[in-house]
XYZ file of C-alpha atoms in Angstrom:
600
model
C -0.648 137.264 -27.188
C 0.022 133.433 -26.551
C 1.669 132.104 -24.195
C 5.075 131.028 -25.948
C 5.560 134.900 -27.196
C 5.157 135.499 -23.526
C 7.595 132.815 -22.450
C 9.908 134.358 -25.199
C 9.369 137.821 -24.307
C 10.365 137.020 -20.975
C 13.872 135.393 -22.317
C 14.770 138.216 -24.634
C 13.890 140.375 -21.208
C 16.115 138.878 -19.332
C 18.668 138.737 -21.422
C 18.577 142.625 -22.179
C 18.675 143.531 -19.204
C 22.027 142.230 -18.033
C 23.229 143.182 -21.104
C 21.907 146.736 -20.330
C 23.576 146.716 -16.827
C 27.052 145.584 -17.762
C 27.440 148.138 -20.920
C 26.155 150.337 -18.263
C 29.208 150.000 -16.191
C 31.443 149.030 -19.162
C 33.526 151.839 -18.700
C 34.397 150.965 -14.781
C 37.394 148.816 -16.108
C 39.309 151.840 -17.638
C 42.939 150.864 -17.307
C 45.995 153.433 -16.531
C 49.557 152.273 -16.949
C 52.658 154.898 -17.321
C 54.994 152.923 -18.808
C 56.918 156.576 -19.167
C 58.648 155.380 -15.953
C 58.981 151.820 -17.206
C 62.716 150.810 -17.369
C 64.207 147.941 -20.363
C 63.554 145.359 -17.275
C 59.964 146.310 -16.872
C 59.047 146.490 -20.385
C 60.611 142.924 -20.501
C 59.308 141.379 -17.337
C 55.576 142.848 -18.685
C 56.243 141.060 -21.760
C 57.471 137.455 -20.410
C 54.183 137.505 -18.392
C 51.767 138.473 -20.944
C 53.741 135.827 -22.887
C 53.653 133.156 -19.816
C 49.474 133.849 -19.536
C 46.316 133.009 -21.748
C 44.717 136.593 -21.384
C 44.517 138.184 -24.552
C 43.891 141.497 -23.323
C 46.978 141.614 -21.583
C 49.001 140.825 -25.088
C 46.999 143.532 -26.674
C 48.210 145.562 -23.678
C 51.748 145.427 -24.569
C 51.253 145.536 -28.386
C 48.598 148.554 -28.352
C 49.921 150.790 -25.251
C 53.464 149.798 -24.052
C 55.442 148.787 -27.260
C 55.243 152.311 -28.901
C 56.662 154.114 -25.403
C 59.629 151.726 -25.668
C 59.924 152.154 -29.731
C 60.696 155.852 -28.835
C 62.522 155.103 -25.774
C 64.740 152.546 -27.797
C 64.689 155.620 -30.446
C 65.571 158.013 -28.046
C 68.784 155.826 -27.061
C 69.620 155.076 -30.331
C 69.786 159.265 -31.497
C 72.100 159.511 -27.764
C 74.487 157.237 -29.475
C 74.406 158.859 -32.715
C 75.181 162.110 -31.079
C 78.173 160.332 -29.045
C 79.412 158.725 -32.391
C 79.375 161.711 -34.508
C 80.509 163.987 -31.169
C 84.121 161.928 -30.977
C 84.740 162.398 -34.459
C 82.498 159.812 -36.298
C 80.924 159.726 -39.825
C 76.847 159.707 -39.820
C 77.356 157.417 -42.894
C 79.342 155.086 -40.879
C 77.397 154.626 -37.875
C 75.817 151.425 -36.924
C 74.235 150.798 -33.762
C 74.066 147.435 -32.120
C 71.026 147.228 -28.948
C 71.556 145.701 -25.652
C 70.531 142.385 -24.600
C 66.960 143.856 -23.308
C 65.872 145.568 -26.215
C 66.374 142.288 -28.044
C 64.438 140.451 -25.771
C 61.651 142.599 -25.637
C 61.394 142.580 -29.414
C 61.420 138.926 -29.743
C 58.791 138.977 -27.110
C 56.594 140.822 -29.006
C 57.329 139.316 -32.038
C 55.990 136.143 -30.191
C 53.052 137.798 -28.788
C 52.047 138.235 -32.147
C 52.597 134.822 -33.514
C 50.534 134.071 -30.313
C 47.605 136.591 -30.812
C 47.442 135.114 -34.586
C 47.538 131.965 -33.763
C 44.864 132.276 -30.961
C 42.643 133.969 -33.486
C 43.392 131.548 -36.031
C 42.361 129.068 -33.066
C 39.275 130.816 -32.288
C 38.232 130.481 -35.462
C 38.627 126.981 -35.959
C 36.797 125.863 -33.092
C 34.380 128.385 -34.177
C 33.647 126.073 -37.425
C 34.071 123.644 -34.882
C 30.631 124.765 -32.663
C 29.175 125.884 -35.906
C 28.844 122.014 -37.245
C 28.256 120.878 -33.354
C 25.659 123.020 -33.479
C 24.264 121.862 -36.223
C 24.231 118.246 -35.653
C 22.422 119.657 -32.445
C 19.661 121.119 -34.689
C 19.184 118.043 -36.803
C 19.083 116.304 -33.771
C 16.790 118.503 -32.187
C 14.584 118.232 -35.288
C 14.318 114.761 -35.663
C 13.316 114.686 -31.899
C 10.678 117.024 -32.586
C 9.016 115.152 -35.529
C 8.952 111.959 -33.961
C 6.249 110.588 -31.620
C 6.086 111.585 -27.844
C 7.499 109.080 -25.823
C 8.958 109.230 -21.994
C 12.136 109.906 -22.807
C 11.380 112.800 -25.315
C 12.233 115.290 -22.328
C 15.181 113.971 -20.984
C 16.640 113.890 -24.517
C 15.183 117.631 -25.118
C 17.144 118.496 -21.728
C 20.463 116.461 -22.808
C 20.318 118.886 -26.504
C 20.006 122.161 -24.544
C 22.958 120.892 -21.912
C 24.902 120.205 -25.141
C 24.242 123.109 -27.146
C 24.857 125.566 -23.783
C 28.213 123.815 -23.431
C 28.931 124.028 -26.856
C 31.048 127.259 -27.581
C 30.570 130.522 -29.735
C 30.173 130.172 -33.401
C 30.902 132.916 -36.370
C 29.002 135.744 -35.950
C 27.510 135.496 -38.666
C 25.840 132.260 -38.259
C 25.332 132.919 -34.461
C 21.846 134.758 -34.672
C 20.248 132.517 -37.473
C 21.321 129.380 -35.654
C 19.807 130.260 -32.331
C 16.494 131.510 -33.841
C 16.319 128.038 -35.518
C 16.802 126.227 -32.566
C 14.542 128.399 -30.086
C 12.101 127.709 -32.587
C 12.511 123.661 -32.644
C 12.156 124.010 -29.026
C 9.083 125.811 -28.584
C 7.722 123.421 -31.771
C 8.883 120.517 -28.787
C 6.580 122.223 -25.926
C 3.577 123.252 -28.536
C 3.379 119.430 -29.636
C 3.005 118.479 -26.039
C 0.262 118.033 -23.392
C 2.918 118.320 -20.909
C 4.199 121.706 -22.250
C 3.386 124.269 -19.490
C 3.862 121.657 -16.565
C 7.492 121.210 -17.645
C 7.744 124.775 -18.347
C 7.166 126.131 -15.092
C 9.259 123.088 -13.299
C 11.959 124.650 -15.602
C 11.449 128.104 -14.841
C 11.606 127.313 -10.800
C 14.327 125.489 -11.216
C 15.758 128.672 -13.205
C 14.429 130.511 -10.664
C 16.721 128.382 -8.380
C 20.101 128.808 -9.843
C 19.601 132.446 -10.442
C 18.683 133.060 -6.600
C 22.410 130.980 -6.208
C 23.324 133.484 -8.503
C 22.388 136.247 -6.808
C 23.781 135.289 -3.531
C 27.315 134.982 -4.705
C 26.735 138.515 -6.326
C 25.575 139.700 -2.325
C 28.737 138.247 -0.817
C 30.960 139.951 -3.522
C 29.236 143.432 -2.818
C 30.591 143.099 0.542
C 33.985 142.800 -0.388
C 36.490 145.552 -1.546
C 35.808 145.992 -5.798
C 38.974 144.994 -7.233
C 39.375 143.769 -10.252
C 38.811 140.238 -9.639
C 35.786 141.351 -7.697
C 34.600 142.784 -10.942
C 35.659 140.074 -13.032
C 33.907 137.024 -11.227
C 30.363 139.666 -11.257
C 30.917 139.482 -14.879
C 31.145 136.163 -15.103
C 27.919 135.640 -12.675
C 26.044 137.935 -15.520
C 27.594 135.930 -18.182
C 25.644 132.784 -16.300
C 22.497 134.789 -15.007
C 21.938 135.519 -18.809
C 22.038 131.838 -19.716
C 20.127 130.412 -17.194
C 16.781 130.630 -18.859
C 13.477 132.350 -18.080
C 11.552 132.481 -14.589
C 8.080 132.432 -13.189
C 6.698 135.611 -14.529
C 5.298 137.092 -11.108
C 8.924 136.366 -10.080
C 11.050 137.944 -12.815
C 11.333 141.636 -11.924
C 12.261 140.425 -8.281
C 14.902 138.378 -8.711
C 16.214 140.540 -11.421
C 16.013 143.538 -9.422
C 17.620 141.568 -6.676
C 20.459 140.700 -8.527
C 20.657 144.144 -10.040
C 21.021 145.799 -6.504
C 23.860 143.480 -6.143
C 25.308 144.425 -8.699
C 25.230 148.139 -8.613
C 26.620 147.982 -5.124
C 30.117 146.356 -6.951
C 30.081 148.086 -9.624
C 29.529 152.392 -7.722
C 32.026 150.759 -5.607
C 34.509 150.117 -8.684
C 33.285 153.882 -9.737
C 34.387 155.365 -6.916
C 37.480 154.132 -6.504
C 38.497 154.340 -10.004
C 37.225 158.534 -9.661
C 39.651 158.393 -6.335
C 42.467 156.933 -8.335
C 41.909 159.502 -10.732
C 41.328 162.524 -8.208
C 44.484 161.313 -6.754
C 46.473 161.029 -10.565
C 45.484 164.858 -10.447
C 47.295 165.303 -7.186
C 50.362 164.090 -8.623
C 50.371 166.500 -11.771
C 51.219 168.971 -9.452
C 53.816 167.022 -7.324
C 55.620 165.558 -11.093
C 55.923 169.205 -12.227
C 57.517 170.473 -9.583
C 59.773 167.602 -9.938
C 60.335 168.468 -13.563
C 61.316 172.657 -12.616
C 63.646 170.612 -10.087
C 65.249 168.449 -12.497
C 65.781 171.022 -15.482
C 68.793 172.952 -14.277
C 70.691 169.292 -14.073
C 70.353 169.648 -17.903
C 72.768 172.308 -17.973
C 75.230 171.201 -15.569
C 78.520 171.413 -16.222
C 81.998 170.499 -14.376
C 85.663 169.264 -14.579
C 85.673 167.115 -11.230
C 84.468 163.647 -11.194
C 83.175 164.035 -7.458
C 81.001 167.039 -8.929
C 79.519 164.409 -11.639
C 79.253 161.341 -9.276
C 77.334 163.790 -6.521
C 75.045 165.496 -9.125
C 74.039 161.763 -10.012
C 73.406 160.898 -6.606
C 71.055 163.763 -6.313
C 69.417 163.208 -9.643
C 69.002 159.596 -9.145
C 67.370 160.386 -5.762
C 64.842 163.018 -7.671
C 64.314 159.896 -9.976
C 63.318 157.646 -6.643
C 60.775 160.491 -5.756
C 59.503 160.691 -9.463
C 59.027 156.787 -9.668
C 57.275 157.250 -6.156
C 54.506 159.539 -6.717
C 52.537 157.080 -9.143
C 50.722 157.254 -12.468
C 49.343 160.595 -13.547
C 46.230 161.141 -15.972
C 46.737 159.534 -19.460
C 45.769 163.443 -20.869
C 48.507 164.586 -19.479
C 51.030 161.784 -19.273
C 52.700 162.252 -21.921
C 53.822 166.036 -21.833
C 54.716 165.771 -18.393
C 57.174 162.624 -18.845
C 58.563 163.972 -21.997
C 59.774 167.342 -20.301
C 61.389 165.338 -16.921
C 62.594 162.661 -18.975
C 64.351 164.958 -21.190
C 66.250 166.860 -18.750
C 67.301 163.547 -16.822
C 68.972 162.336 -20.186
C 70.539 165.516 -21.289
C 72.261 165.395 -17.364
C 73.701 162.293 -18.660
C 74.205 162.705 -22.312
C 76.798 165.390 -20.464
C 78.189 163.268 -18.137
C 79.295 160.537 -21.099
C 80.731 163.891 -22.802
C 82.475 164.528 -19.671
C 84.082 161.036 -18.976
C 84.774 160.708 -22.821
C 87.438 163.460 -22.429
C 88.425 161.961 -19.114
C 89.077 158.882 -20.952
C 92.515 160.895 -22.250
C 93.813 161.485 -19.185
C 93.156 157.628 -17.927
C 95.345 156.649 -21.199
C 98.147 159.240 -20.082
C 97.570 157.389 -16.547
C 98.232 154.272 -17.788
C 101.204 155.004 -19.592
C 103.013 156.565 -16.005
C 101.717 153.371 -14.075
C 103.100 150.565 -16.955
C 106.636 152.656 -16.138
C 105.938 152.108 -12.423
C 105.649 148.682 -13.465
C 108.823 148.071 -15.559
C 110.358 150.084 -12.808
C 109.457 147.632 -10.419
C 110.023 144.326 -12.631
C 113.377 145.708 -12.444
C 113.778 145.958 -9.021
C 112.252 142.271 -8.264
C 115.378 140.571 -7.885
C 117.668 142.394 -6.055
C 119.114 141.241 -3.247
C 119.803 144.659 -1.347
C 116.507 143.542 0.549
C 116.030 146.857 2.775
C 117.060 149.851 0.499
C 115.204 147.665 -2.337
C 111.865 147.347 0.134
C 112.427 151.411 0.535
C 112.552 151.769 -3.522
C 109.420 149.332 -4.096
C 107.305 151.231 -1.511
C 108.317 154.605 -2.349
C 107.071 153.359 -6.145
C 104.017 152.090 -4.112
C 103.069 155.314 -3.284
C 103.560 156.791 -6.764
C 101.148 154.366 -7.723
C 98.297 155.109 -5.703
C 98.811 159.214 -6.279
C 98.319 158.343 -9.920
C 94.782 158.586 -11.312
C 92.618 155.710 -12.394
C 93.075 154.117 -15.914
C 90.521 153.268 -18.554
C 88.491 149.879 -16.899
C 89.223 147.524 -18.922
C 92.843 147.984 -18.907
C 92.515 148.505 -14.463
C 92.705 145.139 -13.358
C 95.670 143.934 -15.879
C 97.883 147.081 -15.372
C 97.013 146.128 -11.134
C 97.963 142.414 -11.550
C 101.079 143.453 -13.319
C 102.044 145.963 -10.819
C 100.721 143.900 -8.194
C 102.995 140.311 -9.137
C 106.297 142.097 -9.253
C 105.873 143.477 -5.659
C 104.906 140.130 -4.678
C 107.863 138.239 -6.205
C 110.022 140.899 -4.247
C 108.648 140.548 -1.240
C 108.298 136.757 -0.723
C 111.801 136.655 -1.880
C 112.454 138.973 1.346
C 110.416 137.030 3.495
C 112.344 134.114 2.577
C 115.306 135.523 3.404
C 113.958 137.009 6.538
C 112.929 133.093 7.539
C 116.456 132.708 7.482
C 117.423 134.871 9.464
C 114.473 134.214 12.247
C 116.489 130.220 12.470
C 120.009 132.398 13.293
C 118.073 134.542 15.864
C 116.117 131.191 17.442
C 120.039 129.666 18.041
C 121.042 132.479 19.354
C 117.902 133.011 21.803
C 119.387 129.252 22.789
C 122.568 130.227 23.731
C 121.366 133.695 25.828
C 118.805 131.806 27.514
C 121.798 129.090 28.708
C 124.144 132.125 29.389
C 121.299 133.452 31.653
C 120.693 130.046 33.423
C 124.648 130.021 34.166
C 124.438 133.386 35.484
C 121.362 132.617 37.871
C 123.810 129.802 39.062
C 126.618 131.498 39.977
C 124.246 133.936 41.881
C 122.188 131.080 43.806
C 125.702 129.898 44.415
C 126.625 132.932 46.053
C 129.636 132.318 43.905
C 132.487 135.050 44.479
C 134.140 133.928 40.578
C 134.320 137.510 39.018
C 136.294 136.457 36.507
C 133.821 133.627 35.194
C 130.886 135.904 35.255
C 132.677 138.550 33.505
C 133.219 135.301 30.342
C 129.378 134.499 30.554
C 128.680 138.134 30.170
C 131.261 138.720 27.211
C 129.525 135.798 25.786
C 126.173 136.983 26.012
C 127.207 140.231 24.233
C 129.152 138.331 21.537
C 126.166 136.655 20.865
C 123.615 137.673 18.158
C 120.389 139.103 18.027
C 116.932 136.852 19.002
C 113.665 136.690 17.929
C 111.918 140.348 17.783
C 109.035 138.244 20.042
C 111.472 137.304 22.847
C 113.815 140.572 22.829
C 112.486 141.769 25.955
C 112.135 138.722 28.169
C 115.691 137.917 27.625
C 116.745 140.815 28.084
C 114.771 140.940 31.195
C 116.127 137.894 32.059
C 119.701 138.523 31.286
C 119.398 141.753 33.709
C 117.999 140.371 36.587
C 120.292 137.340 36.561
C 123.574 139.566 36.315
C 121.727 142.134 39.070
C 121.504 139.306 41.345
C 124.837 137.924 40.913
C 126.131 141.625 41.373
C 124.223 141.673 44.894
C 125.415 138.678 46.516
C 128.746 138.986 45.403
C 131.130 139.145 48.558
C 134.175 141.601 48.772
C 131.993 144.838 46.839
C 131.052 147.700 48.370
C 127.867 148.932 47.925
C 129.024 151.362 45.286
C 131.369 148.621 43.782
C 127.908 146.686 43.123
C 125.625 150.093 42.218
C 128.255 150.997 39.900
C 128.511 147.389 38.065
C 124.894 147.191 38.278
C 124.322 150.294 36.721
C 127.355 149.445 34.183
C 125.872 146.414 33.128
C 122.486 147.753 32.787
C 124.157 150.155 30.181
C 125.675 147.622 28.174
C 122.430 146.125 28.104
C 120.419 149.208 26.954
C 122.863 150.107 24.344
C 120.522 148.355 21.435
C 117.406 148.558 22.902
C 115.704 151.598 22.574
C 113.265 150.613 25.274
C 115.774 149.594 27.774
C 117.466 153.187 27.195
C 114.010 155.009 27.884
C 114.039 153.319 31.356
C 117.519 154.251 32.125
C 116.773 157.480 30.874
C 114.098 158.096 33.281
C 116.635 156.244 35.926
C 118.906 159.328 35.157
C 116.657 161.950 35.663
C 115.596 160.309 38.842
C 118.814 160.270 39.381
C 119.626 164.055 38.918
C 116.874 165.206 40.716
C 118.072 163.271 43.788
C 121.356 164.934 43.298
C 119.534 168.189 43.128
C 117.785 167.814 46.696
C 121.115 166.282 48.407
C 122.952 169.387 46.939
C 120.095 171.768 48.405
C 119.959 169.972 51.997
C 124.068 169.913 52.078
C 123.694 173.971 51.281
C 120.577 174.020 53.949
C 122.734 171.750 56.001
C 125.641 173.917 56.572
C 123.605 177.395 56.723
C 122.376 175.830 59.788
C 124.880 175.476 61.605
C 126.235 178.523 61.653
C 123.225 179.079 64.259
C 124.347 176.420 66.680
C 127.463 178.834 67.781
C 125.264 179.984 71.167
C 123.198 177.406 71.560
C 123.200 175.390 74.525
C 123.824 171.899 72.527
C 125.033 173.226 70.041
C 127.859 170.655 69.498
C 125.291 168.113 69.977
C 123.520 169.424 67.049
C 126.493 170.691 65.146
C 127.509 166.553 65.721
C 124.750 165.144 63.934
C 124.365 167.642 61.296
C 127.822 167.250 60.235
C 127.355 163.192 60.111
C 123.920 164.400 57.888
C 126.069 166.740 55.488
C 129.053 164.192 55.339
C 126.527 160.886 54.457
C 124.600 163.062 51.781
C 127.614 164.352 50.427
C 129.015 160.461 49.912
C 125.829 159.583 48.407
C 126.323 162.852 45.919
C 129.558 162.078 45.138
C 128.447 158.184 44.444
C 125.595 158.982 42.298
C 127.747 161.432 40.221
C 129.995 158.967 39.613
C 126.779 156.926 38.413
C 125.441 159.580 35.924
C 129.472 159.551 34.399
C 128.492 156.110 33.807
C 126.128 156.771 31.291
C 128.489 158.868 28.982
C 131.343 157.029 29.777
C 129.859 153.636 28.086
């Protein structure tokens, strides 16, 4: 054997044998998706980005594996609404169904995917044809180079033809083999003619030898890392370039091969074990998705005339949904069966619910007819002016409205607003009217306030003028009401002013001045609800003092009926009789007090 069938041998070998180790781990990239669980945004968000990309593999994705679970979803939703249509009295014949806004998408997505896959095939063809007559200028050029005399830059031009023709792309099958025979053989025709042949030869292969030990470096570091996809992807790509780098020294070959081998394998038993992991765990979850499924099949038959019934066995199906969507893919064997039989409960739930509400939709219409009456009810009310027994009407209709059940939605936020505007127009024309009447009650908070400062005059005065302080105070209670705000300061005011006037008024006796105290405090109280609960409590004080004077006169006078032998016994029957006759004063006063407060 001669040495270029060596030198070939050793190519072919080479190339073989990463060939050999990548369809040896081909199947490592096995891809699992359950688009089962996808929803319409999923389907159309995997779509936009396959769109969006330049990887093929991912359009074929979405046109091979996820476009037939949403045909049948999308048929699935389409046979719901046929059943709805025909269920509320429809005609088969007559149905038409229009799909949301996300099915449309998604189908115009995929109708551009395809445009995109044809055109990208149409592209790799043409630049194909493209290579294919690149390639062939290479040849002639090659061949020209080889027939013509040996000169110093025969090499570089040799090396400058291979550079091209490596960077030159794929060409059509086939024409691929034929057209790399031919120009092996013009290049081993280019070493045979020349002295120089195995000197350059083995420069090349060290240099090979070289790039592939670069090669196989960057294969070591990624068998350190984690084997993720891109992990795999970028070895791929290293035995895309190993393969292409050329032959080596021969006594090297089998070492650097076997170097970059080991590499390899590490990556790729990595990938295999996690992909069997991900698979031992897709396993696990069969178990945990049918128990699911027994827990989600007696929602199918569910059945109930309470809304809070429908919107609580939602909430607990929807939260079985959140645990379904959590436990992750399951095995593509068994996919299938086990999504069909949850899915198919889940929509029967709510193929009954729509059944449900549909019928409820009768009572929302009888519900709107009772709350346009409340409405025309109110309009009718808006403008009259009996302000407070009209108030009492609108907000006993008020409460009518919010016992009444909830109309159809998109009739809710008219029938409100309608409702709504003729309480308002009521109501602001009360609050004008109450404005109004806040100006009277400032003017008269004016004229109280300078009744009171008169009063606190007269008092500082020490003024003895009954009769004007009996004016002021007919003035003060001819005057109108005040401010809600200020109803108790003046009132506080008013009190202590005429208290004070009361207590340094000369020719009164103490009683004189309890009694008009009390008497004006009365007056005062009359229409003031919390003035009255003071006085009230004043009275009880008051009787219960009256209580104990009436047991110590009783106690009193028992005693002395004991003094009769006693050595000072008109000394104490003296001073008891001055305690008797002072309480029973005081009794009589403070009775005369408490007829105050029925007298007024």
């Amino acid at each position: 054997m001669n040495t270029e069938q060596i030198n070939a041998e050793n190519e072919e070998l080479d190339k073989s044998q990463s060939e050999t180790l990548e369809a040896e781990h081909e199947h490592v990239e096995e891809h699992h998706i359950d688009y089962a669980s996808f929803t319409k945004k999923d389907f159309v968000k995997l779509a936009e980005d396959a769109l969006a990309g330049q990887d093929q593999k991912q359009i074929d994705e979405v046109m091979r594996h996820a476009k037939p679970v949403f045909d049948e979803m999308k048929e699935v939703e389409k046979n719901l609404a046929l059943e709805k249509f025909i269920a509320s009295g429809g005609d088969k014949e007559d149905f038409e169904y229009k799909y949301d806004g996300l099915t449309v998408r998604f189908e115009n997505l995929c109708r551009q995917l395809k445009e995109k896959k044809v055109k990208w095939i149409q592209d790799q063809e043409r630049s194909k044809e493209q290579n294919l007559q690149a390639k062939a200028a290479l040849l002639e050029r090659l061949r020209q180079l080889v027939d013509s005399e040996e000169s110093n830059a025969s090499v570089a031009e040799l090396k400058k033809i291979q550079a091209e023709w490596k960077t030159t792309g794929p060409v059509p099958q086939a024409q691929g083999q034929e057209l790399w025979a031919n120009f092996n053989a013009l290049v081993e025709r280019f070493y045979s003619n020349r002295s120089i042949y195995f000197e350059l030869k083995e420069l090349d292969r060290k240099k090979n030898l070289e790039l592939k030990a670069d090669i196989c470096e960057k294969a070591e570091k990624l068998a350190q890392q984690d084997a993720s996809s891109a992990v795999v992807k970028e070895l791929n790509e290293l035995h895309e370039e190993f393969k292409h780098v050329g032959p080596v020294p021969r006594e090297e070959q089998d070492a650097i091969w076997q170097r970059f081998k080991a590499a390899s394998d590490v990556v790729y038993n990595k990938r295999k074990e996690q992909m069997e992991s991900v698979r031992l765990q897709m396993e696990q979850h069969v178990s945990a998705k049918l128990a699911l499924c027994t827990e989600v099949e007696p929602y199918a038959a569910f059945q109930s005339d309470k809304i809070s019934d429908w919107n609580d066995k939602t909430k607990e199906i929807l939260e079985i949904q959140k645990r379904w969507d959590a436990i992750g893919l399951l095995p593509r064997e068994k996919a299938k069966e086990i999504n069909k039989r949850f899915w198919a409960a889940f929509k029967q739930f709510f193929h009954h619910k729509n059944e449900f509400f549909r019928h409820l939709e009768a009572a929302r219409e009888e519900n709107l007819k009772i709350k346009t009456s409340l409405c025309e009810q109110v309009e009718a009310l808006k403008d009259n002016d009996d302000f407070e027994a009209t108030a009492d009407k609108i907000k006993e209709l008020q409460q009518r409205w919010k016992e009444v059940g909830p109309v159809s939605e998109k009739f809710r936020d008219a029938i409100f607003e309608r409702f709504k505007q003729a309480c308002d127009a009521f109501f602001e024309r009360r609050r004008g009217q109450r404005n109004q009447t806040e100006r009277e009650f400032e003017k008269n908070l004016e004229v109280k306030l300078n009744i009171c400062a008169q009063i606190e005059k007269l008092a500082e005065e020490k003024s003895t003028d009954v009769a004007a302080f009996e004016a002021l105070r007919e003035q003060y209670e001819a005057a109108g009401f005040v401010p809600r705000k200020n109803m108790d300061s003046i009132r506080k005011r008013y009190s202590e002013a005429v208290k004070k006037f009361l207590e340094n008024t000369q020719g009164l006796s103490d009683t004189e001045r309890a009694k008009a105290i009390l008497t004006s405090e009365l007056k005062i109280s009359k229409n003031n609800p919390h003035a009255a609960r003071d006085l009230q409590r004043k009275e009880q004080a008051m009787r219960r003092k009256i209580t104990q004077l009436e047991n110590d006169i009783a106690l009193w006078k028992n005693n002395l009926e004991f003094f009769a032998n006693s050595k000072n016994a008109d000394a104490f029957r003296k001073d008891f009789t001055s305690k008797i006759e002072a309480a029973e004063k005081e009794l009589s006063d403070l009775k005369q007090q408490i007829k105050l407060f029925y007298d007024l």
